[in-house]
Coordinates of C-alpha atoms in Angstrom, one line a residue:
X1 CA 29.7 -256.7 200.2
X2 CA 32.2 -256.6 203.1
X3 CA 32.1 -257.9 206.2
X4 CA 33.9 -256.6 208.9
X5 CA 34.8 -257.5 212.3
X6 CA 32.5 -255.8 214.9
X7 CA 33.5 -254.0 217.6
X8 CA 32.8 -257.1 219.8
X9 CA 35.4 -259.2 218.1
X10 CA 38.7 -259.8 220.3
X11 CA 41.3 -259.1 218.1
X12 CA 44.1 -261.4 218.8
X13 CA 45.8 -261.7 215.8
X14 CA 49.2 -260.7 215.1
X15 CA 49.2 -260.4 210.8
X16 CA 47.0 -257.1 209.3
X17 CA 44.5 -258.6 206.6
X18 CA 43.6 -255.5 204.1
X19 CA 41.4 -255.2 201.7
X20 CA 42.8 -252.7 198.7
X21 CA 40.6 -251.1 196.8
X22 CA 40.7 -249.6 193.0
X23 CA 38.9 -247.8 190.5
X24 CA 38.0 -249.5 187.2
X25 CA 37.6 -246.6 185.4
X26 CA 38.3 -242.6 185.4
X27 CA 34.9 -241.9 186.0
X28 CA 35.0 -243.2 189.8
X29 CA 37.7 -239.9 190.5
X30 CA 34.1 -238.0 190.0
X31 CA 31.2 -240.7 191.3
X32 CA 33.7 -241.2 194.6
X33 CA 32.5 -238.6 196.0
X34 CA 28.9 -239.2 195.8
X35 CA 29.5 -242.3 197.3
X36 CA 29.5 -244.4 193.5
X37 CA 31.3 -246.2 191.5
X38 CA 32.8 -249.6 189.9
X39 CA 35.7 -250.8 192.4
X40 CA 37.9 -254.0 191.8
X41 CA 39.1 -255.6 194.8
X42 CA 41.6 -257.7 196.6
X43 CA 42.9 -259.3 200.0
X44 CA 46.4 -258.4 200.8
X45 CA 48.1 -260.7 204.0
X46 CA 51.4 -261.9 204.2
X47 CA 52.5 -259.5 201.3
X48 CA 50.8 -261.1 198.7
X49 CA 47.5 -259.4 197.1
X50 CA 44.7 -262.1 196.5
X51 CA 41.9 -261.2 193.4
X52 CA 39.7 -262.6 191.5
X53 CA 38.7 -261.9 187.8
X54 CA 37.2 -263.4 184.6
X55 CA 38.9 -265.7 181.9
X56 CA 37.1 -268.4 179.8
X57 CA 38.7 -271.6 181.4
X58 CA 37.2 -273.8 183.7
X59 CA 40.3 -273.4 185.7
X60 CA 40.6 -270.8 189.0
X61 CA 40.1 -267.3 188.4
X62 CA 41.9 -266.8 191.9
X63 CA 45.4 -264.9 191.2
X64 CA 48.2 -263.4 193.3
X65 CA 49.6 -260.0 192.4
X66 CA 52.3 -257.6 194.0
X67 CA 50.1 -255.7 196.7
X68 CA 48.6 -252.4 195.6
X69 CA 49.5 -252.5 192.2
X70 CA 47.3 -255.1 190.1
X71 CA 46.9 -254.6 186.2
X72 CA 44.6 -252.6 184.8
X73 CA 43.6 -251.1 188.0
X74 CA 44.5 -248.2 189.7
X75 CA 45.1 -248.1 193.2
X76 CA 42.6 -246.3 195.9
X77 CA 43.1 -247.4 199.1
X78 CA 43.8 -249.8 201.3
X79 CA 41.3 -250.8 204.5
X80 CA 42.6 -252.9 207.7
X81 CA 39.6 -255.5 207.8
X82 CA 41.5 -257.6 210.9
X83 CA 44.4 -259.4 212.2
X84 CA 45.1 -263.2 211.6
X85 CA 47.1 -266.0 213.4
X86 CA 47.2 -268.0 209.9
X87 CA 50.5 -268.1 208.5
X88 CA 51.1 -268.2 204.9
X89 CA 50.9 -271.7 204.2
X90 CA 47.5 -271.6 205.4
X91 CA 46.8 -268.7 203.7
X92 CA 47.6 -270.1 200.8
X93 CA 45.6 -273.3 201.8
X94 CA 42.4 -271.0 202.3
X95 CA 43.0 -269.7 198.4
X96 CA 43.5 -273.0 197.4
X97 CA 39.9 -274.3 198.7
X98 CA 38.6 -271.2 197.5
X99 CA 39.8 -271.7 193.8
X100 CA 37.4 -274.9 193.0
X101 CA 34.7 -272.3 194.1
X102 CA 35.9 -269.3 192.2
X103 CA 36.7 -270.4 188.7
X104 CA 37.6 -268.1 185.8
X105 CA 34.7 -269.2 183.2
X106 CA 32.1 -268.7 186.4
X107 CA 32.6 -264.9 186.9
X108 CA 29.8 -262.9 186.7
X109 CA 29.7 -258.9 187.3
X110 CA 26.9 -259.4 189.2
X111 CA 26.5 -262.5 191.2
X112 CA 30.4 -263.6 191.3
X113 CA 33.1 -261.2 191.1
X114 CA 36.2 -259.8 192.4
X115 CA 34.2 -258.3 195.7
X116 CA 32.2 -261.5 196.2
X117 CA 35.9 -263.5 196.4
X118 CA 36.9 -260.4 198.8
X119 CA 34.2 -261.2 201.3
X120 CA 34.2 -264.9 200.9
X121 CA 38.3 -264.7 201.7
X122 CA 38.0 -262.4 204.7
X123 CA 35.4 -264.6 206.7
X124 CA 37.7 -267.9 205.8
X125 CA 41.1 -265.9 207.3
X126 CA 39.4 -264.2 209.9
X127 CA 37.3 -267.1 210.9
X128 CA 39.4 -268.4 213.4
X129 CA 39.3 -265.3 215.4
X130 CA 35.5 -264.9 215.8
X131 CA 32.4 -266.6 214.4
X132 CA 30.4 -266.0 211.7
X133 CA 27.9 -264.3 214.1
X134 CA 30.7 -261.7 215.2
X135 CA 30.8 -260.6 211.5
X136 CA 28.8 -257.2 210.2
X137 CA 28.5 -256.7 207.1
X138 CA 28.8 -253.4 205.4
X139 CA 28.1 -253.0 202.0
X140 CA 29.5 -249.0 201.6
X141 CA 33.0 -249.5 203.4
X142 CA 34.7 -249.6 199.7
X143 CA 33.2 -246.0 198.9
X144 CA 33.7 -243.9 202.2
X145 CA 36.6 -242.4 204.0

């Protein structure tokens, strides 16, 4: 799930937050266009890529990577999800309280992974510019364009 700003939402923010978007496997160049598929995700802002995947530590599963070009991944796209006034020290601050809830031993593909971090992280940075009410959600942004 993604949630989006609506069109509502003042936009007063002055750094692009994106969501970048890759296939997990070969099969998603065919299932893309019936709107299907296995994505991974991540929150680029301030130049650094936020993600969120599996190891078997109770430590955070919460790492940085160089934007649009994670491991194991390739690239799709990239989609503007808002602007931001944090800088990256808050940034970075958001991750940090995000890491005690996102730990590497706790991923699950189904109830806790990579997309559920994406949405959680969006509504923390782009918090301060509307409230949660302002949010819709869209659950198919990842497969259409």
């Amino acid at each position: 799930m993604l949630c989006r700003k609506n069109s509502s939402c003042e936009e007063t923010g002055s750094v692009p937050v994106y969501l970048n978007v890759y296939d997990l496997t070969p099969i998603n160049g065919y299932a893309y266009w019936f709107g299907l598929g296995v994505y991974h995700s991540g929150v680029q802002v301030h130049g650094v890529e936020y993600a969120f995947g599996a190891h078997e530590y109770p430590t955070t599963g919460i790492f940085e990577a160089e934007p649009k070009q994670c491991d194991g991944f390739t690239f799709r796209k990239s989609i503007l999800i808002g602007k931001t006034e944090l800088g990256p020290a808050d940034v970075r601050g958001v991750m940090e309280d995000l890491a005690e809830e996102y730990k590497g031993n706790a991923y699950n593909l189904i109830t806790k992974n990579c997309n559920h971090f994406c949405n959680d992280a969006c509504i923390r940075v782009l918090l301060q510019l509307c409230s949660s009410g302002d949010f819709k959600c869209n659950q198919s942004e990842a497969s259409q364009n």
